[in-house]
Short mmCIF file of C-alpha atoms in Angstrom, two decimals:
data_model
loop_
_atom_site.label_atom_id
_atom_site.label_comp_id
_atom_site.label_asym_id
_atom_site.label_seq_id
_atom_site.Cartn_x
_atom_site.Cartn_y
_atom_site.Cartn_z
CA MET A 1 -28.04 2.55 -30.62
CA LEU A 2 -24.65 2.64 -31.97
CA ILE A 3 -23.92 6.34 -30.99
CA GLU A 4 -25.27 5.57 -27.45
CA PHE A 5 -22.92 2.59 -27.00
CA ALA A 6 -20.07 4.84 -28.20
CA ILE A 7 -21.00 7.77 -25.73
CA VAL A 8 -21.28 5.00 -22.97
CA GLY A 9 -18.21 3.37 -23.76
CA VAL A 10 -16.02 6.93 -24.07
CA CYS A 11 -17.60 7.74 -20.59
CA ILE A 12 -16.42 4.60 -18.88
CA ILE A 13 -13.08 4.80 -20.61
CA GLY A 14 -12.77 8.14 -19.22
CA LEU A 15 -14.03 7.39 -15.90
CA PHE A 16 -11.34 4.71 -15.62
CA ALA A 17 -8.40 6.99 -16.74
CA MET A 18 -9.62 9.73 -14.14
CA LEU A 19 -10.02 6.74 -11.53
CA GLY A 20 -6.59 5.84 -12.16
CA LEU A 21 -5.10 9.11 -11.59
CA VAL A 22 -7.17 10.42 -8.87
CA LEU A 23 -7.17 6.89 -6.50
CA ILE A 24 -3.10 6.70 -7.16
CA MET A 25 -2.66 10.03 -6.07
CA MET A 26 -5.16 9.53 -3.03
CA GLU A 27 -3.52 6.45 -2.32
CA ARG A 28 -0.08 8.14 -2.10
CA LYS A 29 -1.31 11.10 -0.11
CA VAL A 30 -2.87 8.93 2.33
CA SER A 31 -0.09 6.80 2.70
CA ALA A 32 2.08 9.79 3.23
CA ARG A 33 -0.15 11.22 5.94
CA MET A 34 -0.41 8.03 7.75
CA GLN A 35 3.38 7.75 7.78
CA LEU A 36 4.03 11.18 8.61
CA ARG A 37 5.49 11.86 5.45
CA LEU A 38 4.85 14.30 2.65
CA GLY A 39 4.25 12.40 -0.36
CA PRO A 40 4.75 13.37 -3.96
CA ASN A 41 5.27 17.08 -3.75
CA ARG A 42 7.47 18.02 -7.20
CA VAL A 43 5.05 17.68 -10.08
CA GLY A 44 2.48 20.64 -10.00
CA PRO A 45 1.00 22.07 -7.07
CA GLY A 46 1.11 19.77 -4.05
CA GLY A 47 2.35 16.99 -6.35
CA MET A 48 -0.91 16.64 -8.00
CA PHE A 49 0.38 15.85 -11.43
CA GLN A 50 2.76 13.20 -10.48
CA THR A 51 0.49 10.21 -11.48
CA THR A 52 -0.08 11.91 -14.67
CA ALA A 53 3.44 12.18 -15.31
CA ASP A 54 3.95 8.42 -14.44
CA THR A 55 1.24 7.55 -16.61
CA LEU A 56 2.94 9.36 -19.47
CA LYS A 57 6.07 7.32 -18.76
CA LEU A 58 4.23 3.96 -18.96
CA ILE A 59 2.80 4.82 -21.93
CA VAL A 60 5.98 5.54 -23.90
CA LYS A 61 7.77 2.60 -22.15
CA GLU A 62 8.21 -0.68 -24.49
CA GLY A 63 5.96 -3.52 -23.37
CA MET A 64 8.18 -6.36 -23.47
CA THR A 65 6.84 -9.87 -24.04
CA PRO A 66 9.36 -12.46 -22.72
CA ASP A 67 10.81 -15.13 -24.97
CA GLY A 68 9.61 -18.16 -23.04
CA ALA A 69 6.25 -16.59 -22.42
CA ASP A 70 2.92 -17.79 -24.07
CA LYS A 71 2.51 -14.78 -26.28
CA PHE A 72 -1.13 -14.91 -26.63
CA LEU A 73 -2.28 -15.63 -23.42
CA PHE A 74 0.49 -13.15 -22.12
CA ASN A 75 -0.71 -10.25 -23.98
CA VAL A 76 -4.47 -10.75 -23.51
CA ALA A 77 -4.17 -11.20 -19.95
CA PRO A 78 -4.05 -7.56 -18.83
CA PHE A 79 -7.01 -6.73 -21.03
CA ILE A 80 -9.18 -9.58 -19.63
CA VAL A 81 -8.73 -7.78 -16.08
CA MET A 82 -9.51 -4.49 -17.23
CA ILE A 83 -12.76 -5.62 -19.25
CA VAL A 84 -13.87 -7.50 -16.38
CA ALA A 85 -13.54 -4.06 -14.00
CA MET A 86 -15.41 -2.41 -16.84
CA VAL A 87 -18.14 -4.78 -17.11
CA ILE A 88 -18.87 -4.56 -13.62
CA MET A 89 -19.41 -0.73 -14.04
CA ALA A 90 -22.91 -1.66 -16.00
CA PRO A 91 -25.21 -2.16 -13.42
CA LEU A 92 -23.73 0.30 -11.06
CA MET A 93 -25.97 3.32 -10.31
CA PHE A 94 -23.92 6.57 -10.11
CA ALA A 95 -26.70 9.10 -9.28
CA LYS A 96 -30.35 9.45 -9.25
CA GLY A 97 -31.51 7.84 -12.78
CA LEU A 98 -27.82 7.48 -14.01
CA GLN A 99 -27.42 4.06 -14.90
CA ILE A 100 -25.92 2.19 -17.77
CA TRP A 101 -28.04 -0.97 -17.56
CA ASP A 102 -30.73 -1.59 -15.08
CA VAL A 103 -30.55 -5.49 -15.55
CA ASN A 104 -33.08 -7.21 -12.80
CA ILE A 105 -30.27 -9.27 -11.70
CA GLY A 106 -28.06 -6.63 -11.13
CA ILE A 107 -26.26 -7.50 -7.96
CA LEU A 108 -25.89 -11.14 -9.07
CA PHE A 109 -24.24 -10.08 -12.13
CA VAL A 110 -21.81 -7.98 -10.21
CA ALA A 111 -20.90 -10.80 -8.01
CA ALA A 112 -20.80 -13.37 -11.00
CA VAL A 113 -18.62 -11.22 -13.14
CA SER A 114 -15.98 -10.09 -10.53
CA SER A 115 -14.95 -13.52 -10.06
CA VAL A 116 -13.95 -13.83 -13.70
CA SER A 117 -10.85 -11.40 -13.01
CA VAL A 118 -9.28 -14.07 -11.30
CA ILE A 119 -8.93 -15.67 -14.73
CA GLY A 120 -7.03 -12.77 -15.82
CA VAL A 121 -4.81 -13.21 -13.14
CA LEU A 122 -4.13 -16.77 -13.50
CA MET A 123 -3.62 -16.44 -17.29
CA ALA A 124 -0.97 -13.80 -16.51
CA GLY A 125 0.78 -15.82 -13.82
CA TRP A 126 0.62 -19.03 -16.29
CA ALA A 127 1.89 -17.28 -19.62
CA SER A 128 4.54 -15.47 -17.92
CA ASN A 129 6.46 -18.95 -17.51
CA ASN A 130 8.06 -17.32 -14.38
CA LYS A 131 7.94 -19.16 -11.28
CA TYR A 132 7.21 -16.13 -8.97
CA SER A 133 4.30 -15.26 -11.29
CA LEU A 134 2.67 -18.61 -11.03
CA LEU A 135 2.97 -19.02 -7.59
CA GLY A 136 1.38 -15.14 -7.10
CA ALA A 137 -1.67 -16.47 -9.46
CA MET A 138 -2.24 -19.57 -7.61
CA ARG A 139 -2.42 -17.63 -4.22
CA SER A 140 -4.48 -15.36 -6.09
CA GLY A 141 -6.93 -18.01 -7.12
CA ALA A 142 -7.08 -19.89 -3.85
CA GLN A 143 -7.70 -16.47 -2.07
CA ILE A 144 -10.12 -15.06 -4.52
CA VAL A 145 -12.45 -18.52 -4.43
CA SER A 146 -12.52 -18.43 -0.70
CA TYR A 147 -13.26 -14.92 -0.23
CA GLU A 148 -15.87 -14.89 -2.74
CA LEU A 149 -18.22 -16.82 -0.36
CA SER A 150 -18.30 -14.57 2.32
CA ALA A 151 -18.58 -11.54 -0.08
CA GLY A 152 -21.36 -13.16 -1.42
CA PHE A 153 -23.02 -14.06 1.90
CA ALA A 154 -22.52 -10.48 2.63
CA ILE A 155 -24.22 -9.34 -0.29
CA LEU A 156 -27.12 -11.90 0.27
CA VAL A 157 -27.95 -10.44 3.51
CA ILE A 158 -29.11 -7.23 1.87
CA VAL A 159 -30.96 -9.13 -0.73
CA ILE A 160 -32.76 -11.01 1.72
CA LEU A 161 -33.66 -7.91 3.58
CA THR A 162 -34.56 -5.95 0.15
CA GLY A 163 -36.11 -9.03 -1.55
CA ASP A 164 -34.75 -8.08 -4.97
CA LEU A 165 -31.64 -8.30 -6.99
CA LYS A 166 -32.19 -5.36 -9.11
CA ILE A 167 -29.61 -2.16 -8.17
CA SER A 168 -32.52 0.37 -8.49
CA SER A 169 -34.67 -1.15 -6.13
CA ILE A 170 -32.01 -1.62 -3.43
CA VAL A 171 -31.33 1.86 -3.69
CA ASP A 172 -34.98 2.94 -3.60
CA GLY A 173 -35.59 0.23 -0.57
CA GLN A 174 -33.49 2.62 1.31
CA VAL A 175 -35.15 5.70 0.95
CA ASN A 176 -36.38 5.69 4.42
CA GLY A 177 -32.95 4.74 6.04
CA TRP A 178 -29.77 3.29 4.66
CA TRP A 179 -29.24 -0.39 5.56
CA ILE A 180 -26.34 0.13 7.73
CA PHE A 181 -28.79 2.28 10.10
CA LYS A 182 -32.16 0.19 10.03
CA GLY A 183 -30.57 -2.98 9.62
CA HIS A 184 -29.03 -3.56 12.90
CA LEU A 185 -26.61 -6.22 13.81
CA PRO A 186 -26.85 -8.28 10.94
CA VAL A 187 -26.20 -5.77 8.51
CA TRP A 188 -23.24 -4.45 10.77
CA ILE A 189 -21.94 -7.73 10.80
CA ALA A 190 -22.36 -8.21 7.04
CA PHE A 191 -20.83 -4.86 6.15
CA VAL A 192 -17.70 -5.52 8.19
CA ILE A 193 -17.33 -8.83 6.29
CA PHE A 194 -17.97 -7.19 2.92
CA MET A 195 -15.17 -5.09 3.61
CA ILE A 196 -12.87 -7.62 4.62
CA ALA A 197 -13.61 -9.78 1.71
CA VAL A 198 -13.56 -7.39 -0.98
CA THR A 199 -10.04 -6.15 0.22
CA ALA A 200 -9.06 -9.64 -0.08
CA GLU A 201 -10.72 -10.23 -3.58
CA THR A 202 -9.14 -7.13 -4.72
CA ASN A 203 -5.77 -8.31 -3.98
CA ARG A 204 -5.01 -5.31 -1.71
CA ALA A 205 -2.80 -5.31 1.44
CA PRO A 206 -2.95 -7.19 4.00
CA PHE A 207 -4.23 -9.69 1.56
CA ASP A 208 -1.78 -9.00 -1.49
CA LEU A 209 -0.41 -12.24 -1.62
CA ALA A 210 -0.70 -12.16 -5.32
CA GLU A 211 1.93 -9.51 -5.56
CA ALA A 212 3.75 -9.87 -1.91
CA GLU A 213 6.64 -7.78 -3.18
CA SER A 214 8.99 -8.95 -0.43
CA GLU A 215 8.04 -12.84 -1.36
CA LEU A 216 7.36 -12.88 -4.87
CA THR A 217 8.96 -9.63 -6.31
CA ALA A 218 5.51 -8.67 -7.95
CA GLY A 219 3.67 -11.72 -8.04
CA PHE A 220 1.61 -12.46 -11.29
CA HIS A 221 2.69 -9.14 -13.20
CA THR A 222 6.59 -9.69 -12.41
CA GLU A 223 7.18 -9.84 -16.12
CA TYR A 224 4.84 -7.03 -17.37
CA SER A 225 6.31 -3.70 -18.25
CA GLY A 226 4.97 -0.58 -19.91
CA MET A 227 1.19 -0.07 -20.88
CA LYS A 228 0.42 -3.76 -20.04
CA PHE A 229 1.63 -3.24 -16.46
CA ALA A 230 -0.28 -0.07 -16.23
CA LEU A 231 -3.47 -1.95 -17.20
CA PHE A 232 -3.12 -4.37 -14.22
CA PHE A 233 -2.27 -1.24 -12.00
CA LEU A 234 -5.18 0.79 -13.47
CA ALA A 235 -7.41 -2.71 -13.05
CA GLU A 236 -6.57 -2.83 -9.16
CA TYR A 237 -7.62 0.80 -8.53
CA ALA A 238 -10.65 0.24 -10.77
CA ASN A 239 -11.59 -2.56 -8.87
CA ILE A 240 -11.35 -0.99 -5.86
CA PHE A 241 -13.75 1.88 -6.82
CA VAL A 242 -16.07 -0.77 -8.22
CA VAL A 243 -16.26 -2.93 -4.89
CA CYS A 244 -16.52 0.35 -3.00
CA ALA A 245 -19.62 1.61 -4.98
CA ILE A 246 -21.33 -1.76 -4.62
CA GLY A 247 -20.62 -1.51 -0.87
CA ALA A 248 -22.00 2.20 -0.75
CA THR A 249 -25.15 1.12 -2.81
CA LEU A 250 -25.95 -2.03 -0.64
CA PHE A 251 -24.88 -0.59 2.76
CA LEU A 252 -24.99 2.96 2.51
CA GLY A 253 -27.94 3.77 0.47
CA GLY A 254 -26.31 4.48 -3.10
CA TRP A 255 -27.28 8.10 -4.02
CA GLN A 256 -29.67 8.51 -1.45
CA PRO A 257 -29.07 11.33 0.69
CA LEU A 258 -28.82 11.02 4.93
CA HIS A 259 -32.17 11.36 6.21
CA PHE A 260 -33.26 11.56 9.74
CA GLY A 261 -37.07 11.00 10.22
CA THR A 262 -39.43 12.36 7.97
CA GLY A 263 -40.01 15.86 6.71
CA THR A 264 -37.48 17.83 8.99
CA LYS A 265 -35.37 20.64 8.05
CA PHE A 266 -32.15 18.57 8.24
CA ASN A 267 -33.63 16.43 5.19
CA GLU A 268 -34.37 19.35 3.27
CA ILE A 269 -30.78 20.62 3.44
CA MET A 270 -29.54 17.10 2.64
CA ASP A 271 -31.55 16.75 -0.41
CA TYR A 272 -30.07 20.23 -1.94
CA ILE A 273 -26.73 18.16 -2.15
CA PRO A 274 -26.87 16.44 -5.63
CA SER A 275 -27.13 12.55 -5.65
CA SER A 276 -23.88 11.99 -7.73
CA VAL A 277 -22.24 13.78 -4.76
CA TRP A 278 -23.77 11.47 -2.47
CA PHE A 279 -22.76 8.38 -4.28
CA MET A 280 -19.08 9.59 -4.89
CA GLY A 281 -18.67 10.89 -1.14
CA LYS A 282 -19.71 7.48 0.05
CA THR A 283 -17.88 5.66 -2.41
CA PHE A 284 -14.63 7.37 -1.84
CA PHE A 285 -15.01 7.11 2.09
CA LEU A 286 -15.29 3.24 1.64
CA ILE A 287 -11.93 3.57 -0.47
CA PHE A 288 -10.24 5.55 2.14
CA VAL A 289 -11.34 2.68 4.67
CA ILE A 290 -9.71 0.20 2.17
CA MET A 291 -6.48 2.27 2.01
CA TRP A 292 -6.72 2.72 5.68
CA PHE A 293 -6.51 -1.21 6.02
CA ARG A 294 -3.50 -1.30 3.78
CA TRP A 295 -1.54 1.17 5.64
CA THR A 296 -2.02 -0.08 8.78
CA PHE A 297 -1.98 -3.96 8.51
CA PRO A 298 0.90 -6.26 7.88
CA ARG A 299 0.55 -8.97 5.41
CA LEU A 300 -1.03 -12.36 6.27
CA ARG A 301 0.74 -15.39 5.63
CA ILE A 302 -1.17 -17.88 3.16
CA ASP A 303 -2.21 -20.21 6.00
CA GLN A 304 -3.50 -17.48 8.13
CA LEU A 305 -5.41 -16.00 5.19
CA LEU A 306 -7.15 -19.13 4.46
CA ASN A 307 -7.97 -19.33 8.16
CA LEU A 308 -9.37 -16.18 8.52
CA GLU A 309 -11.67 -17.21 5.68
CA TRP A 310 -12.59 -20.64 6.45
CA LYS A 311 -12.65 -20.68 10.20
CA TYR A 312 -13.97 -17.03 10.91
CA LEU A 313 -15.44 -15.08 8.24
CA LEU A 314 -17.51 -17.94 6.69
CA PRO A 315 -19.00 -19.52 9.88
CA ILE A 316 -19.97 -15.97 10.72
CA SER A 317 -21.38 -14.91 7.57
CA MET A 318 -23.36 -18.17 7.74
CA PHE A 319 -24.89 -17.56 10.99
CA ASN A 320 -25.45 -14.05 10.10
CA ILE A 321 -27.37 -15.33 7.01
CA LEU A 322 -29.80 -16.94 9.35
CA LEU A 323 -30.47 -13.83 11.66
CA ALA A 324 -31.13 -11.53 8.70
CA THR A 325 -33.73 -14.32 7.25
CA LEU A 326 -35.04 -14.36 10.47
CA MET A 327 -34.94 -10.48 10.82
CA ALA A 328 -36.54 -10.09 7.47
CA ILE A 329 -39.23 -12.71 8.11
CA MET A 330 -40.25 -11.06 11.57
CA GLY A 331 -40.04 -7.44 9.98
CA TRP A 332 -37.75 -6.47 12.96
CA HIS A 333 -36.24 -3.77 10.71
CA PHE A 334 -37.91 -0.63 9.98
CA MET B 1 -16.52 -23.73 26.44
CA PHE B 2 -15.46 -23.83 22.73
CA ILE B 3 -17.90 -21.36 21.45
CA VAL B 4 -17.19 -18.64 24.04
CA LYS B 5 -13.64 -18.64 23.45
CA TYR B 6 -14.52 -18.71 19.82
CA ILE B 7 -16.37 -15.32 20.20
CA LYS B 8 -13.91 -13.96 22.74
CA ASP B 9 -11.29 -14.60 19.82
CA VAL B 10 -13.10 -12.74 17.42
CA LEU B 11 -13.88 -9.87 19.39
CA HIS B 12 -10.30 -9.49 20.68
CA GLY B 13 -8.97 -9.69 17.04
CA VAL B 14 -11.51 -6.91 16.09
CA LYS B 15 -10.49 -4.84 19.10
CA SER B 16 -6.76 -5.04 18.39
CA LEU B 17 -7.12 -4.31 14.71
CA TRP B 18 -9.25 -1.37 15.97
CA THR B 19 -6.43 -0.35 18.28
CA GLY B 20 -3.87 -0.21 15.21
CA MET B 21 -6.32 1.56 12.86
CA LYS B 22 -6.74 4.43 15.65
CA ILE B 23 -3.13 5.13 15.38
CA THR B 24 -3.01 5.43 11.84
CA GLY B 25 -6.36 6.96 11.26
CA GLY B 26 -4.95 9.64 14.04
CA TYR B 27 -2.14 10.30 11.92
CA ALA B 28 -4.02 10.79 8.69
CA LEU B 29 -6.81 12.67 9.80
CA ARG B 30 -5.33 14.86 12.38
CA HIS B 31 -3.00 17.55 10.91
CA HIS B 32 0.37 16.77 11.97
CA LYS B 33 2.75 19.61 11.59
CA GLU B 34 5.69 17.57 12.31
CA LYS B 35 6.69 15.51 9.39
CA ILE B 36 9.32 12.69 10.02
CA THR B 37 11.10 13.08 6.66
CA GLN B 38 13.12 15.94 5.71
CA GLN B 39 13.02 17.49 2.42
CA TYR B 40 16.62 17.20 1.39
CA PRO B 41 17.61 19.70 -1.31
CA ASP B 42 15.44 22.16 -0.37
CA ASN B 43 16.59 22.40 3.41
CA LYS B 44 20.19 21.81 2.74
CA ASP B 45 21.07 24.81 5.31
CA THR B 46 19.09 23.48 8.32
CA LEU B 47 19.55 19.52 7.50
CA PHE B 48 19.39 17.68 10.58
CA LEU B 49 21.38 14.30 10.62
CA PRO B 50 21.39 12.09 13.82
CA GLU B 51 24.80 11.57 15.73
CA ARG B 52 24.78 8.16 14.45
CA PHE B 53 24.40 8.64 10.95
CA ARG B 54 27.37 7.10 9.09
CA GLY B 55 28.70 9.02 6.07
CA GLU B 56 32.35 8.16 5.78
CA VAL B 57 35.28 7.09 7.70
CA VAL B 58 37.51 10.22 8.79
CA MET B 59 40.39 10.61 11.21
CA PRO B 60 40.14 13.53 13.33
CA HIS B 61 43.16 15.68 13.80
CA ASP B 62 43.84 18.20 16.61
CA GLU B 63 45.45 21.69 16.26
CA HIS B 64 48.74 20.36 15.88
CA ASN B 65 48.08 18.18 13.22
CA GLU B 66 48.17 15.08 15.29
CA HIS B 67 46.01 12.18 15.24
CA ALA B 68 45.46 9.29 17.48
CA CYS B 69 46.37 6.30 15.04
CA THR B 70 49.05 3.61 16.02
CA GLY B 71 48.73 1.83 12.80
CA CYS B 72 48.05 -1.34 14.77
CA THR B 73 45.78 -2.51 11.56
CA ALA B 74 42.98 -3.58 13.83
CA CYS B 75 40.48 -1.74 11.72
CA GLU B 76 41.81 -3.20 8.43
CA LEU B 77 41.48 -6.85 9.73
CA ALA B 78 38.42 -5.80 11.13
CA CYS B 79 36.96 -4.65 7.74
CA PRO B 80 34.69 -7.15 5.80
CA ASN B 81 35.78 -6.00 2.27
CA ALA B 82 39.05 -4.85 2.33
CA THR B 83 38.06 -0.93 2.37
CA ILE B 84 41.17 0.13 4.66
CA LYS B 85 44.49 -0.40 3.63
CA ILE B 86 47.34 0.92 6.11
CA VAL B 87 50.70 1.62 4.95
CA THR B 88 53.35 1.80 7.80
CA ARG B 89 56.61 2.99 8.30
CA PHE B 90 59.33 3.06 10.97
CA ASP B 91 60.36 6.44 12.55
CA ILE B 92 63.91 6.57 14.25
CA GLN B 93 63.45 8.31 17.39
CA PRO B 94 65.98 10.50 18.87
CA ASP B 95 67.22 7.65 21.35
CA GLY B 96 67.87 5.59 18.06
CA LYS B 97 64.77 3.28 18.73
CA LYS B 98 62.50 2.71 15.70
CA LYS B 99 58.91 3.29 16.20
CA LYS B 100 55.91 2.06 13.97
CA ALA B 101 53.91 4.76 12.84
CA ILE B 102 51.49 5.05 9.75
CA ASP B 103 52.45 6.29 6.38
CA LYS B 104 49.30 6.26 4.58
CA PHE B 105 45.71 5.27 5.79
CA VAL B 106 44.02 4.58 2.65
CA TYR B 107 40.40 4.32 2.67
CA HIS B 108 38.23 3.01 -0.38
CA LEU B 109 34.91 4.98 0.02
CA GLU B 110 33.66 2.92 -2.98
CA LEU B 111 33.85 -0.37 -1.22
CA CYS B 112 32.70 0.86 2.00
CA THR B 113 29.19 -0.29 3.43
CA PHE B 114 29.29 1.89 6.37
CA CYS B 115 29.24 -1.16 8.89
CA ASN B 116 30.96 0.71 11.77
CA LEU B 117 33.12 -2.43 12.40
CA CYS B 118 36.53 -0.39 12.04
CA ILE B 119 35.20 2.18 14.35
CA GLU B 120 34.48 -0.51 16.90
CA ALA B 121 37.75 -2.07 16.41
CA CYS B 122 39.87 0.74 16.89
CA PRO B 123 41.56 0.79 20.43
CA THR B 124 42.56 4.20 20.17
CA ASN B 125 39.35 5.84 18.92
CA ALA B 126 41.67 7.30 15.99
CA ILE B 127 38.84 7.15 13.33
CA LYS B 128 35.13 8.12 13.51
CA MET B 129 32.27 8.36 11.06
CA ALA B 130 31.36 11.84 9.71
CA GLN B 131 28.12 13.00 8.68
CA THR B 132 28.78 13.93 5.09
CA PHE B 133 26.87 12.01 2.60
CA GLU B 134 26.88 13.83 -1.08
CA HIS B 135 29.79 11.50 -2.31
CA SER B 136 29.09 11.47 -5.92
CA VAL B 137 32.17 12.28 -7.83
CA THR B 138 32.86 12.24 -11.56
CA ASP B 139 36.16 10.21 -11.39
CA ARG B 140 36.41 6.78 -9.30
CA THR B 141 39.82 7.63 -8.07
CA GLU B 142 38.57 10.59 -6.22
CA LEU B 143 36.68 8.14 -3.90
CA THR B 144 40.21 6.67 -2.72
CA LYS B 145 41.16 9.05 0.28
CA ILE B 146 44.07 9.27 2.13
CA LEU B 147 42.81 9.91 5.95
CA ASN B 148 45.87 11.10 7.73
CA LEU B 149 46.75 14.78 6.48
CA PRO B 150 50.18 15.10 5.29
CA GLY B 151 52.98 15.81 7.80
CA SER B 152 50.75 14.67 10.70
CA LYS B 153 51.91 12.62 13.43
CA ILE B 154 50.68 10.49 16.30
CA ARG B 155 49.94 12.34 19.43
CA GLU B 156 52.02 12.12 22.46
CA GLY B 157 50.78 9.54 25.02
CA ILE B 158 48.71 7.04 22.96
#
């Protein structure tokens, strides 16, 4: 048992380290292409080792703790954010049969735990004893509490249609077609709302008010340096991966290959592609979409942000829930 | 009706966001050969700088070692942070009259913010912005430049 724990722990930490390197590289390359630049191109072939070099630099840097800060909370905050991102990995299904913990309330667990990360952010902002940090943290609190609602409603649509909270049964329920294909309008609306809400929940542009470089220097992690800053940075990208993995599981069929009809040649070819490739492909596609948002849209003001949630996303998702329930009862999906 | 306007608003918002995403997505997915950035140290030979690039203030001299500066100090007055200092002298002309001319046009590159106000203030277009930009030196005094060449004089007719 203990050895299993150790193996899983090492795998997750390894996955996190890889994700940090790969996603930051991807972000920089995607943004470069969108802005007609080259992006990092000095370290290694095509700049591939740039993030490795950056991480190395952050590791050897001193992790300063400001004099006026609440030392304990200040030092513990990055770990809370990090641990939350790691815990959400537990019920995810990475490939056929590859799951750490198939808990029967999987998706509820994910939704519940993901809102804990705001405590880490608030902790960091408060303990820094810096007005910019505190402002950023408060904004982050308001933002995550608001957008949790519509993300929850979007998840609820799939839960209603599947009739189960267990991740493995949600994936199994899509064996004859992903929800995005067989769910019609309610699932399309839920998918769009989910993507918007999780972009806000992970504090990414255009909803990056918690950081807002031009207004708050760096928001809640203004006072952090070295490895403690790197943990926040890593947690941001780990969170993106996690929410995109959840999106892929709920709407794009998890590890299920793309099938049309039954027993056709096309389906057989698709079955040859390993399930982990399907899962990662879908997840990285969604990550690309979130990066696409970031490098296209300007940042919203705080009132616009809350307007968008309370006046548009929330009413639409409430209406959408009704529609999805009606559809589930009448069996209009196939 | 309120609800119709609301739905129209939402659809319009989605449409305009999609328009923006199409542009950046097009840049990301299509292969653009042309990059708008320049790979500076690699392309030193083929470096292209736009005409309006402001590198440093220079005073162009023609082949007779003549410039167009009358020493009116309009640039000195226009400069917001005292980058330019003009030292004038009086030349005795053949007919015995004294004429004002520049002795030294002192330009402190280390203070310059490249705001272009001196060039706009100059009534005779005696100074202009050059496109040089590799200004790092090991001694600060090298940044204090005298723009008029030794022995130069003002061009006839200005």
